[in-house]
mmCIF file with all atom_site columns, C-alpha atoms in Angstrom:
data_model
loop_
_atom_site.group_PDB
_atom_site.id
_atom_site.type_symbol
_atom_site.label_atom_id
_atom_site.label_alt_id
_atom_site.label_comp_id
_atom_site.label_asym_id
_atom_site.label_entity_id
_atom_site.label_seq_id
_atom_site.pdbx_PDB_ins_code
_atom_site.Cartn_x
_atom_site.Cartn_y
_atom_site.Cartn_z
_atom_site.occupancy
_atom_site.B_iso_or_equiv
_atom_site.pdbx_formal_charge
_atom_site.auth_seq_id
_atom_site.auth_comp_id
_atom_site.auth_asym_id
_atom_site.auth_atom_id
_atom_site.pdbx_PDB_model_num
ATOM 1   C CA . GLY A 1 1   ? -116.170 20.497  47.325 1.00 53.00 ? 1   GLY A CA 1
ATOM 2   C CA . ALA A 1 2   ? -119.748 19.334  47.221 1.00 79.00 ? 2   ALA A CA 1
ATOM 3   C CA . GLY A 1 3   ? -119.144 15.794  48.404 1.00 92.00 ? 3   GLY A CA 1
ATOM 4   C CA . VAL A 1 4   ? -116.915 13.727  50.651 1.00 96.00 ? 4   VAL A CA 1
ATOM 5   C CA . SER A 1 5   ? -113.409 13.576  49.238 1.00 96.00 ? 5   SER A CA 1
ATOM 6   C CA . GLN A 1 6   ? -110.934 10.808  49.989 1.00 97.00 ? 6   GLN A CA 1
ATOM 7   C CA . SER A 1 7   ? -107.284 10.476  49.054 1.00 97.00 ? 7   SER A CA 1
ATOM 8   C CA . PRO A 1 8   ? -105.453 8.662   47.751 1.00 97.00 ? 8   PRO A CA 1
ATOM 9   C CA . ARG A 1 9   ? -107.929 6.854   45.530 1.00 96.00 ? 9   ARG A CA 1
ATOM 10  C CA . TYR A 1 10  ? -105.603 3.846   45.366 1.00 97.00 ? 10  TYR A CA 1
ATOM 11  C CA . LYS A 1 11  ? -102.736 2.861   47.650 1.00 97.00 ? 11  LYS A CA 1
ATOM 12  C CA . VAL A 1 12  ? -100.336 -0.013  47.283 1.00 97.00 ? 12  VAL A CA 1
ATOM 13  C CA . ALA A 1 13  ? -97.991  -0.773  50.163 1.00 97.00 ? 13  ALA A CA 1
ATOM 14  C CA . LYS A 1 14  ? -95.661  -3.550  51.176 1.00 97.00 ? 14  LYS A CA 1
ATOM 15  C CA . ARG A 1 15  ? -96.498  -5.599  54.220 1.00 97.00 ? 15  ARG A CA 1
ATOM 16  C CA . GLY A 1 16  ? -95.111  -3.932  57.313 1.00 97.00 ? 16  GLY A CA 1
ATOM 17  C CA . GLN A 1 17  ? -95.321  -0.377  55.998 1.00 97.00 ? 17  GLN A CA 1
ATOM 18  C CA . ASP A 1 18  ? -97.447  2.323   57.585 1.00 98.00 ? 18  ASP A CA 1
ATOM 19  C CA . VAL A 1 19  ? -100.176 4.038   55.564 1.00 98.00 ? 19  VAL A CA 1
ATOM 20  C CA . ALA A 1 20  ? -102.318 7.143   56.072 1.00 98.00 ? 20  ALA A CA 1
ATOM 21  C CA . LEU A 1 21  ? -105.677 7.668   54.418 1.00 98.00 ? 21  LEU A CA 1
ATOM 22  C CA . ARG A 1 22  ? -107.305 11.081  54.282 1.00 98.00 ? 22  ARG A CA 1
ATOM 23  C CA . CYS A 1 23  ? -110.946 12.137  54.356 1.00 98.00 ? 23  CYS A CA 1
ATOM 24  C CA . ASP A 1 24  ? -112.382 15.592  53.678 1.00 98.00 ? 24  ASP A CA 1
ATOM 25  C CA . PRO A 1 25  ? -116.021 15.564  54.805 1.00 97.00 ? 25  PRO A CA 1
ATOM 26  C CA . ILE A 1 26  ? -118.786 17.766  53.506 1.00 96.00 ? 26  ILE A CA 1
ATOM 27  C CA . SER A 1 27  ? -118.379 21.233  54.955 1.00 94.00 ? 27  SER A CA 1
ATOM 28  C CA . GLY A 1 28  ? -120.394 21.693  58.131 1.00 92.00 ? 28  GLY A CA 1
ATOM 29  C CA . HIS A 1 29  ? -120.963 17.999  58.746 1.00 94.00 ? 29  HIS A CA 1
ATOM 30  C CA . VAL A 1 30  ? -120.498 17.255  62.412 1.00 93.00 ? 30  VAL A CA 1
ATOM 31  C CA . SER A 1 31  ? -120.387 13.473  62.206 1.00 93.00 ? 31  SER A CA 1
ATOM 32  C CA . LEU A 1 32  ? -117.668 11.501  60.437 1.00 95.00 ? 32  LEU A CA 1
ATOM 33  C CA . PHE A 1 33  ? -117.421 7.738   60.037 1.00 95.00 ? 33  PHE A CA 1
ATOM 34  C CA . TRP A 1 34  ? -114.849 5.282   58.719 1.00 97.00 ? 34  TRP A CA 1
ATOM 35  C CA . TYR A 1 35  ? -115.845 1.921   57.251 1.00 97.00 ? 35  TYR A CA 1
ATOM 36  C CA . GLN A 1 36  ? -113.919 -1.003  55.795 1.00 97.00 ? 36  GLN A CA 1
ATOM 37  C CA . GLN A 1 37  ? -115.394 -2.831  52.805 1.00 96.00 ? 37  GLN A CA 1
ATOM 38  C CA . ALA A 1 38  ? -114.071 -6.169  51.605 1.00 94.00 ? 38  ALA A CA 1
ATOM 39  C CA . LEU A 1 39  ? -114.829 -7.361  48.081 1.00 90.00 ? 39  LEU A CA 1
ATOM 40  C CA . GLY A 1 40  ? -118.431 -8.518  47.752 1.00 88.00 ? 40  GLY A CA 1
ATOM 41  C CA . GLN A 1 41  ? -119.329 -7.468  51.279 1.00 92.00 ? 41  GLN A CA 1
ATOM 42  C CA . GLY A 1 42  ? -121.138 -4.546  52.838 1.00 93.00 ? 42  GLY A CA 1
ATOM 43  C CA . PRO A 1 43  ? -119.170 -1.816  54.603 1.00 95.00 ? 43  PRO A CA 1
ATOM 44  C CA . GLU A 1 44  ? -118.172 -2.581  58.191 1.00 95.00 ? 44  GLU A CA 1
ATOM 45  C CA . PHE A 1 45  ? -118.057 0.175   60.786 1.00 94.00 ? 45  PHE A CA 1
ATOM 46  C CA . LEU A 1 46  ? -114.645 1.133   62.126 1.00 96.00 ? 46  LEU A CA 1
ATOM 47  C CA . THR A 1 47  ? -114.961 4.395   64.058 1.00 96.00 ? 47  THR A CA 1
ATOM 48  C CA . TYR A 1 48  ? -117.074 7.520   64.559 1.00 94.00 ? 48  TYR A CA 1
ATOM 49  C CA . PHE A 1 49  ? -116.266 11.163  65.312 1.00 95.00 ? 49  PHE A CA 1
ATOM 50  C CA . GLN A 1 50  ? -118.518 13.932  66.460 1.00 93.00 ? 50  GLN A CA 1
ATOM 51  C CA . ASN A 1 51  ? -116.540 17.063  65.668 1.00 95.00 ? 51  ASN A CA 1
ATOM 52  C CA . GLU A 1 52  ? -113.039 16.310  66.990 1.00 96.00 ? 52  GLU A CA 1
ATOM 53  C CA . ALA A 1 53  ? -114.175 13.775  69.567 1.00 95.00 ? 53  ALA A CA 1
ATOM 54  C CA . GLN A 1 54  ? -113.815 10.101  68.742 1.00 95.00 ? 54  GLN A CA 1
ATOM 55  C CA . LEU A 1 55  ? -116.956 8.726   70.353 1.00 93.00 ? 55  LEU A CA 1
ATOM 56  C CA . ASP A 1 56  ? -116.803 5.144   69.128 1.00 92.00 ? 56  ASP A CA 1
ATOM 57  C CA . LYS A 1 57  ? -113.810 3.121   67.979 1.00 92.00 ? 57  LYS A CA 1
ATOM 58  C CA . SER A 1 58  ? -115.259 -0.277  68.699 1.00 91.00 ? 58  SER A CA 1
ATOM 59  C CA . GLY A 1 59  ? -114.913 -1.416  65.082 1.00 93.00 ? 59  GLY A CA 1
ATOM 60  C CA . LEU A 1 60  ? -111.159 -0.886  64.736 1.00 96.00 ? 60  LEU A CA 1
ATOM 61  C CA . PRO A 1 61  ? -109.743 -4.385  64.131 1.00 94.00 ? 61  PRO A CA 1
ATOM 62  C CA . SER A 1 62  ? -106.565 -3.960  66.170 1.00 94.00 ? 62  SER A CA 1
ATOM 63  C CA . ASP A 1 63  ? -104.352 -1.416  67.860 1.00 95.00 ? 63  ASP A CA 1
ATOM 64  C CA . ARG A 1 64  ? -102.520 -1.018  64.542 1.00 97.00 ? 64  ARG A CA 1
ATOM 65  C CA . PHE A 1 65  ? -105.480 1.102   63.397 1.00 98.00 ? 65  PHE A CA 1
ATOM 66  C CA . PHE A 1 66  ? -105.662 4.695   64.550 1.00 97.00 ? 66  PHE A CA 1
ATOM 67  C CA . ALA A 1 67  ? -107.931 7.552   63.479 1.00 98.00 ? 67  ALA A CA 1
ATOM 68  C CA . GLU A 1 68  ? -107.925 11.237  64.270 1.00 97.00 ? 68  GLU A CA 1
ATOM 69  C CA . ARG A 1 69  ? -109.855 14.392  63.448 1.00 97.00 ? 69  ARG A CA 1
ATOM 70  C CA . PRO A 1 70  ? -107.936 17.058  65.348 1.00 96.00 ? 70  PRO A CA 1
ATOM 71  C CA . GLU A 1 71  ? -109.809 20.151  64.182 1.00 94.00 ? 71  GLU A CA 1
ATOM 72  C CA . GLY A 1 72  ? -113.207 18.593  63.666 1.00 93.00 ? 72  GLY A CA 1
ATOM 73  C CA . SER A 1 73  ? -112.972 18.609  59.873 1.00 95.00 ? 73  SER A CA 1
ATOM 74  C CA . VAL A 1 74  ? -110.406 16.526  57.960 1.00 97.00 ? 74  VAL A CA 1
ATOM 75  C CA . SER A 1 75  ? -109.818 13.038  59.304 1.00 98.00 ? 75  SER A CA 1
ATOM 76  C CA . THR A 1 76  ? -106.938 10.610  58.853 1.00 98.00 ? 76  THR A CA 1
ATOM 77  C CA . LEU A 1 77  ? -107.054 6.851   59.258 1.00 98.00 ? 77  LEU A CA 1
ATOM 78  C CA . LYS A 1 78  ? -103.613 5.414   59.924 1.00 98.00 ? 78  LYS A CA 1
ATOM 79  C CA . ILE A 1 79  ? -102.681 1.774   59.725 1.00 98.00 ? 79  ILE A CA 1
ATOM 80  C CA . GLN A 1 80  ? -99.344  0.748   61.173 1.00 98.00 ? 80  GLN A CA 1
ATOM 81  C CA . ARG A 1 81  ? -97.319  -2.330  60.208 1.00 97.00 ? 81  ARG A CA 1
ATOM 82  C CA . THR A 1 82  ? -99.803  -3.253  57.489 1.00 97.00 ? 82  THR A CA 1
ATOM 83  C CA . GLN A 1 83  ? -100.728 -6.875  56.880 1.00 97.00 ? 83  GLN A CA 1
ATOM 84  C CA . GLN A 1 84  ? -102.278 -8.561  53.852 1.00 96.00 ? 84  GLN A CA 1
ATOM 85  C CA . GLU A 1 85  ? -105.653 -8.873  55.553 1.00 96.00 ? 85  GLU A CA 1
ATOM 86  C CA . ASP A 1 86  ? -105.804 -5.066  55.706 1.00 97.00 ? 86  ASP A CA 1
ATOM 87  C CA . SER A 1 87  ? -106.370 -5.019  51.927 1.00 97.00 ? 87  SER A CA 1
ATOM 88  C CA . ALA A 1 88  ? -109.847 -3.538  51.399 1.00 97.00 ? 88  ALA A CA 1
ATOM 89  C CA . VAL A 1 89  ? -111.646 -0.379  50.398 1.00 97.00 ? 89  VAL A CA 1
ATOM 90  C CA . TYR A 1 90  ? -111.735 2.170   53.206 1.00 98.00 ? 90  TYR A CA 1
ATOM 91  C CA . LEU A 1 91  ? -114.805 4.389   53.041 1.00 97.00 ? 91  LEU A CA 1
ATOM 92  C CA . CYS A 1 92  ? -115.344 7.666   54.815 1.00 97.00 ? 92  CYS A CA 1
ATOM 93  C CA . ALA A 1 93  ? -118.824 9.089   55.368 1.00 96.00 ? 93  ALA A CA 1
ATOM 94  C CA . SER A 1 94  ? -120.128 12.270  56.929 1.00 94.00 ? 94  SER A CA 1
ATOM 95  C CA . SER A 1 95  ? -123.524 13.459  58.085 1.00 92.00 ? 95  SER A CA 1
ATOM 96  C CA . LEU A 1 96  ? -124.948 16.757  59.213 1.00 90.00 ? 96  LEU A CA 1
ATOM 97  C CA . ALA A 1 97  ? -125.711 15.358  62.643 1.00 83.00 ? 97  ALA A CA 1
ATOM 98  C CA . SER A 1 98  ? -125.748 11.986  64.305 1.00 76.00 ? 98  SER A CA 1
ATOM 99  C CA . ARG A 1 99  ? -128.347 9.539   62.969 1.00 76.00 ? 99  ARG A CA 1
ATOM 100 C CA . GLN A 1 100 ? -128.880 11.539  59.788 1.00 84.00 ? 100 GLN A CA 1
ATOM 101 C CA . PRO A 1 101 ? -128.249 9.956   56.371 1.00 88.00 ? 101 PRO A CA 1
ATOM 102 C CA . GLN A 1 102 ? -124.541 9.449   55.782 1.00 91.00 ? 102 GLN A CA 1
ATOM 103 C CA . HIS A 1 103 ? -122.862 10.593  52.579 1.00 94.00 ? 103 HIS A CA 1
ATOM 104 C CA . PHE A 1 104 ? -119.951 8.489   51.408 1.00 95.00 ? 104 PHE A CA 1
ATOM 105 C CA . GLY A 1 105 ? -116.726 9.253   49.615 1.00 95.00 ? 105 GLY A CA 1
ATOM 106 C CA . ASP A 1 106 ? -115.468 7.057   46.767 1.00 93.00 ? 106 ASP A CA 1
ATOM 107 C CA . GLY A 1 107 ? -113.086 5.309   49.136 1.00 96.00 ? 107 GLY A CA 1
ATOM 108 C CA . THR A 1 108 ? -109.418 4.405   49.143 1.00 97.00 ? 108 THR A CA 1
ATOM 109 C CA . ARG A 1 109 ? -108.620 0.992   47.700 1.00 97.00 ? 109 ARG A CA 1
ATOM 110 C CA . LEU A 1 110 ? -105.711 -0.337  49.773 1.00 97.00 ? 110 LEU A CA 1
ATOM 111 C CA . SER A 1 111 ? -103.661 -3.258  48.509 1.00 97.00 ? 111 SER A CA 1
ATOM 112 C CA . ILE A 1 112 ? -100.994 -4.797  50.725 1.00 97.00 ? 112 ILE A CA 1
ATOM 113 C CA . LEU A 1 113 ? -98.395  -6.870  48.903 1.00 95.00 ? 113 LEU A CA 1
ATOM 114 C CA . GLY B 2 1   ? -125.429 -7.592  68.528 1.00 56.00 ? 1   GLY B CA 1
ATOM 115 C CA . GLN B 2 2   ? -126.749 -6.731  65.106 1.00 69.00 ? 2   GLN B CA 1
ATOM 116 C CA . ASN B 2 3   ? -127.544 -8.944  62.113 1.00 88.00 ? 3   ASN B CA 1
ATOM 117 C CA . ILE B 2 4   ? -128.780 -7.893  58.676 1.00 93.00 ? 4   ILE B CA 1
ATOM 118 C CA . ASP B 2 5   ? -129.918 -10.422 56.069 1.00 95.00 ? 5   ASP B CA 1
ATOM 119 C CA . GLN B 2 6   ? -130.690 -9.773  52.417 1.00 97.00 ? 6   GLN B CA 1
ATOM 120 C CA . PRO B 2 7   ? -130.525 -11.919 49.273 1.00 97.00 ? 7   PRO B CA 1
ATOM 121 C CA . THR B 2 8   ? -127.132 -12.142 47.613 1.00 96.00 ? 8   THR B CA 1
ATOM 122 C CA . GLU B 2 9   ? -128.304 -11.678 44.042 1.00 97.00 ? 9   GLU B CA 1
ATOM 123 C CA . MET B 2 10  ? -131.492 -10.949 42.102 1.00 98.00 ? 10  MET B CA 1
ATOM 124 C CA . THR B 2 11  ? -132.286 -10.671 38.404 1.00 97.00 ? 11  THR B CA 1
ATOM 125 C CA . ALA B 2 12  ? -135.070 -8.595  36.864 1.00 97.00 ? 12  ALA B CA 1
ATOM 126 C CA . THR B 2 13  ? -136.164 -7.343  33.463 1.00 97.00 ? 13  THR B CA 1
ATOM 127 C CA . GLU B 2 14  ? -135.950 -3.791  32.185 1.00 97.00 ? 14  GLU B CA 1
ATOM 128 C CA . GLY B 2 15  ? -139.262 -1.988  32.708 1.00 97.00 ? 15  GLY B CA 1
ATOM 129 C CA . ALA B 2 16  ? -140.424 -4.394  35.398 1.00 97.00 ? 16  ALA B CA 1
ATOM 130 C CA . ILE B 2 17  ? -140.702 -4.089  39.210 1.00 97.00 ? 17  ILE B CA 1
ATOM 131 C CA . VAL B 2 18  ? -138.410 -5.731  41.765 1.00 98.00 ? 18  VAL B CA 1
ATOM 132 C CA . GLN B 2 19  ? -138.618 -5.983  45.548 1.00 98.00 ? 19  GLN B CA 1
ATOM 133 C CA . ILE B 2 20  ? -135.474 -6.484  47.621 1.00 98.00 ? 20  ILE B CA 1
ATOM 134 C CA . ASN B 2 21  ? -136.150 -7.765  51.132 1.00 98.00 ? 21  ASN B CA 1
ATOM 135 C CA . CYS B 2 22  ? -134.126 -7.175  54.262 1.00 97.00 ? 22  CYS B CA 1
ATOM 136 C CA . THR B 2 23  ? -134.531 -8.591  57.740 1.00 96.00 ? 23  THR B CA 1
ATOM 137 C CA . TYR B 2 24  ? -132.681 -7.252  60.729 1.00 93.00 ? 24  TYR B CA 1
ATOM 138 C CA . GLN B 2 25  ? -132.049 -8.050  64.358 1.00 89.00 ? 25  GLN B CA 1
ATOM 139 C CA . THR B 2 26  ? -130.531 -5.216  66.314 1.00 75.00 ? 26  THR B CA 1
ATOM 140 C CA . SER B 2 27  ? -130.026 -4.230  69.910 1.00 72.00 ? 27  SER B CA 1
ATOM 141 C CA . GLY B 2 28  ? -131.410 -0.723  69.762 1.00 71.00 ? 28  GLY B CA 1
ATOM 142 C CA . PHE B 2 29  ? -132.891 0.680   66.578 1.00 78.00 ? 29  PHE B CA 1
ATOM 143 C CA . ASN B 2 30  ? -132.546 4.126   65.041 1.00 79.00 ? 30  ASN B CA 1
ATOM 144 C CA . GLY B 2 31  ? -133.842 3.632   61.547 1.00 89.00 ? 31  GLY B CA 1
ATOM 145 C CA . LEU B 2 32  ? -133.393 1.535   58.436 1.00 93.00 ? 32  LEU B CA 1
ATOM 146 C CA . PHE B 2 33  ? -131.399 2.853   55.487 1.00 94.00 ? 33  PHE B CA 1
ATOM 147 C CA . TRP B 2 34  ? -131.070 1.751   51.875 1.00 96.00 ? 34  TRP B CA 1
ATOM 148 C CA . TYR B 2 35  ? -128.027 2.610   49.783 1.00 97.00 ? 35  TYR B CA 1
ATOM 149 C CA . GLN B 2 36  ? -127.173 1.925   46.133 1.00 97.00 ? 36  GLN B CA 1
ATOM 150 C CA . GLN B 2 37  ? -123.601 1.085   45.208 1.00 96.00 ? 37  GLN B CA 1
ATOM 151 C CA . HIS B 2 38  ? -122.251 0.714   41.674 1.00 95.00 ? 38  HIS B CA 1
ATOM 152 C CA . ALA B 2 39  ? -119.039 -1.273  41.336 1.00 91.00 ? 39  ALA B CA 1
ATOM 153 C CA . GLY B 2 40  ? -116.028 0.772   42.373 1.00 88.00 ? 40  GLY B CA 1
ATOM 154 C CA . GLU B 2 41  ? -118.120 3.711   43.501 1.00 91.00 ? 41  GLU B CA 1
ATOM 155 C CA . ALA B 2 42  ? -119.365 5.173   46.775 1.00 91.00 ? 42  ALA B CA 1
ATOM 156 C CA . PRO B 2 43  ? -122.637 3.998   48.302 1.00 94.00 ? 43  PRO B CA 1
ATOM 157 C CA . THR B 2 44  ? -125.313 6.606   47.609 1.00 95.00 ? 44  THR B CA 1
ATOM 158 C CA . PHE B 2 45  ? -128.222 7.213   49.947 1.00 94.00 ? 45  PHE B CA 1
ATOM 159 C CA . LEU B 2 46  ? -131.648 6.102   48.708 1.00 95.00 ? 46  LEU B CA 1
ATOM 160 C CA . SER B 2 47  ? -134.059 6.073   51.626 1.00 94.00 ? 47  SER B CA 1
ATOM 161 C CA . TYR B 2 48  ? -134.524 6.160   55.381 1.00 92.00 ? 48  TYR B CA 1
ATOM 162 C CA . ASN B 2 49  ? -137.380 4.680   57.410 1.00 94.00 ? 49  ASN B CA 1
ATOM 163 C CA . VAL B 2 50  ? -137.729 5.170   61.137 1.00 91.00 ? 50  VAL B CA 1
ATOM 164 C CA . LEU B 2 51  ? -141.484 4.641   61.445 1.00 93.00 ? 51  LEU B CA 1
ATOM 165 C CA . ASP B 2 52  ? -143.582 1.773   60.117 1.00 95.00 ? 52  ASP B CA 1
ATOM 166 C CA . GLY B 2 53  ? -144.999 2.151   56.655 1.00 96.00 ? 53  GLY B CA 1
ATOM 167 C CA . LEU B 2 54  ? -144.106 3.004   53.108 1.00 96.00 ? 54  LEU B CA 1
ATOM 168 C CA . GLU B 2 55  ? -141.903 5.895   51.979 1.00 94.00 ? 55  GLU B CA 1
ATOM 169 C CA . GLU B 2 56  ? -142.153 6.709   48.278 1.00 93.00 ? 56  GLU B CA 1
ATOM 170 C CA . LYS B 2 57  ? -139.550 8.636   46.352 1.00 90.00 ? 57  LYS B CA 1
ATOM 171 C CA . GLY B 2 58  ? -139.986 8.577   42.601 1.00 94.00 ? 58  GLY B CA 1
ATOM 172 C CA . ARG B 2 59  ? -139.328 5.116   41.186 1.00 96.00 ? 59  ARG B CA 1
ATOM 173 C CA . PHE B 2 60  ? -138.032 3.891   44.550 1.00 96.00 ? 60  PHE B CA 1
ATOM 174 C CA . SER B 2 61  ? -140.102 3.057   47.631 1.00 97.00 ? 61  SER B CA 1
ATOM 175 C CA . SER B 2 62  ? -139.059 1.616   50.964 1.00 97.00 ? 62  SER B CA 1
ATOM 176 C CA . PHE B 2 63  ? -141.174 -0.140  53.573 1.00 97.00 ? 63  PHE B CA 1
ATOM 177 C CA . LEU B 2 64  ? -140.525 -0.830  57.249 1.00 96.00 ? 64  LEU B CA 1
ATOM 178 C CA . SER B 2 65  ? -142.170 -3.066  59.843 1.00 95.00 ? 65  SER B CA 1
ATOM 179 C CA . ARG B 2 66  ? -140.391 -2.655  63.171 1.00 93.00 ? 66  ARG B CA 1
ATOM 180 C CA . SER B 2 67  ? -142.381 -5.396  64.896 1.00 92.00 ? 67  SER B CA 1
ATOM 181 C CA . LYS B 2 68  ? -141.268 -7.890  62.252 1.00 93.00 ? 68  LYS B CA 1
ATOM 182 C CA . GLY B 2 69  ? -137.735 -6.571  61.849 1.00 93.00 ? 69  GLY B CA 1
ATOM 183 C CA . TYR B 2 70  ? -138.400 -6.339  58.120 1.00 95.00 ? 70  TYR B CA 1
ATOM 184 C CA . SER B 2 71  ? -137.894 -3.857  55.334 1.00 97.00 ? 71  SER B CA 1
ATOM 185 C CA . TYR B 2 72  ? -138.041 -3.906  51.574 1.00 98.00 ? 72  TYR B CA 1
ATOM 186 C CA . LEU B 2 73  ? -136.899 -1.671  48.746 1.00 98.00 ? 73  LEU B CA 1
ATOM 187 C CA . LEU B 2 74  ? -139.218 -1.541  45.739 1.00 98.00 ? 74  LEU B CA 1
ATOM 188 C CA . LEU B 2 75  ? -137.854 -0.405  42.398 1.00 97.00 ? 75  LEU B CA 1
ATOM 189 C CA . LYS B 2 76  ? -140.333 0.354   39.604 1.00 97.00 ? 76  LYS B CA 1
ATOM 190 C CA . GLU B 2 77  ? -139.870 0.879   35.858 1.00 97.00 ? 77  GLU B CA 1
ATOM 191 C CA . LEU B 2 78  ? -136.448 -0.695  36.020 1.00 98.00 ? 78  LEU B CA 1
ATOM 192 C CA . GLN B 2 79  ? -133.693 0.780   33.901 1.00 97.00 ? 79  GLN B CA 1
ATOM 193 C CA . MET B 2 80  ? -130.381 -0.753  32.910 1.00 97.00 ? 80  MET B CA 1
ATOM 194 C CA . LYS B 2 81  ? -128.585 1.811   35.094 1.00 96.00 ? 81  LYS B CA 1
ATOM 195 C CA . ASP B 2 82  ? -130.324 0.310   38.137 1.00 97.00 ? 82  ASP B CA 1
ATOM 196 C CA . SER B 2 83  ? -127.934 -2.639  37.921 1.00 97.00 ? 83  SER B CA 1
ATOM 197 C CA . ALA B 2 84  ? -125.971 -2.236  41.154 1.00 97.00 ? 84  ALA B CA 1
ATOM 198 C CA . SER B 2 85  ? -125.655 -3.549  44.687 1.00 97.00 ? 85  SER B CA 1
ATOM 199 C CA . TYR B 2 86  ? -128.347 -2.467  47.121 1.00 98.00 ? 86  TYR B CA 1
ATOM 200 C CA . LEU B 2 87  ? -127.280 -2.237  50.736 1.00 97.00 ? 87  LEU B CA 1
ATOM 201 C CA . CYS B 2 88  ? -129.665 -2.459  53.665 1.00 96.00 ? 88  CYS B CA 1
ATOM 202 C CA . ALA B 2 89  ? -128.329 -0.846  56.827 1.00 94.00 ? 89  ALA B CA 1
ATOM 203 C CA . SER B 2 90  ? -129.604 -0.473  60.342 1.00 91.00 ? 90  SER B CA 1
ATOM 204 C CA . GLY B 2 91  ? -128.820 2.481   62.550 1.00 83.00 ? 91  GLY B CA 1
ATOM 205 C CA . GLY B 2 92  ? -128.475 0.705   65.856 1.00 60.00 ? 92  GLY B CA 1
ATOM 206 C CA . GLY B 2 93  ? -127.852 2.009   69.329 1.00 56.00 ? 93  GLY B CA 1
ATOM 207 C CA . ALA B 2 94  ? -124.487 3.431   68.322 1.00 59.00 ? 94  ALA B CA 1
ATOM 208 C CA . ASP B 2 95  ? -124.170 5.970   65.561 1.00 71.00 ? 95  ASP B CA 1
ATOM 209 C CA . GLY B 2 96  ? -122.378 3.812   63.007 1.00 84.00 ? 96  GLY B CA 1
ATOM 210 C CA . LEU B 2 97  ? -124.473 1.859   60.529 1.00 90.00 ? 97  LEU B CA 1
ATOM 211 C CA . THR B 2 98  ? -124.578 -1.929  60.384 1.00 90.00 ? 98  THR B CA 1
ATOM 212 C CA . PHE B 2 99  ? -124.767 -3.022  56.764 1.00 93.00 ? 99  PHE B CA 1
ATOM 213 C CA . GLY B 2 100 ? -125.948 -6.223  55.174 1.00 93.00 ? 100 GLY B CA 1
ATOM 214 C CA . LYS B 2 101 ? -123.731 -7.850  52.586 1.00 94.00 ? 101 LYS B CA 1
ATOM 215 C CA . GLY B 2 102 ? -125.716 -6.226  49.800 1.00 96.00 ? 102 GLY B CA 1
ATOM 216 C CA . THR B 2 103 ? -127.982 -7.545  47.053 1.00 97.00 ? 103 THR B CA 1
ATOM 217 C CA . HIS B 2 104 ? -126.456 -7.583  43.595 1.00 97.00 ? 104 HIS B CA 1
ATOM 218 C CA . LEU B 2 105 ? -129.263 -6.651  41.202 1.00 98.00 ? 105 LEU B CA 1
ATOM 219 C CA . ILE B 2 106 ? -128.866 -7.606  37.546 1.00 97.00 ? 106 ILE B CA 1
ATOM 220 C CA . ILE B 2 107 ? -131.191 -5.955  35.016 1.00 97.00 ? 107 ILE B CA 1
ATOM 221 C CA . GLN B 2 108 ? -131.697 -7.818  31.772 1.00 96.00 ? 108 GLN B CA 1
ATOM 222 C CA . PRO B 2 109 ? -133.031 -6.236  28.564 1.00 94.00 ? 109 PRO B CA 1
#
């Protein structure tokens, strides 16, 4: 597709369940980013990939959060043993190269009950 | 560390001009970005400044002063569809962006 695609668009899970969020970046984009956005706030950086290499994961809130991009294209953000405070919109962005403008997907709205 | 400040909310009139200010403090600097975000939608890229001065792009312009840690987004000939949140973001030493909390712009007829 022409833009960044994320799925699912909405996800509801019970506390304690594991979830997996998918991101399809724009074709040919080397850099991929994950952000977390709480209601009424700006996005907060979680992690960054350059091709398949995870170069920065300093923003991941805990070791329950794990991201991968094994073939340098599609990326998955996994959250284990979800907690209510994980409820947020998770945004994926990609860019042609590092420090170029990032293009965002519509996000996955995660609700933990 | 990095800190981005911008007003929480602004109101303007259709057809008028509005300026949204942003101040930043970052360790390392790789440019200042502005994004527009409508409720429930993805942020969309508006502008990027890495050098001091004004960048004009149609109805939108963005200004940067690195020595003052200051930027603004100027929107001219406001339209109702410009009602959205406007996010200021700094590209710091790392490659992820640091965003402000966003300015919610309300356009009144």
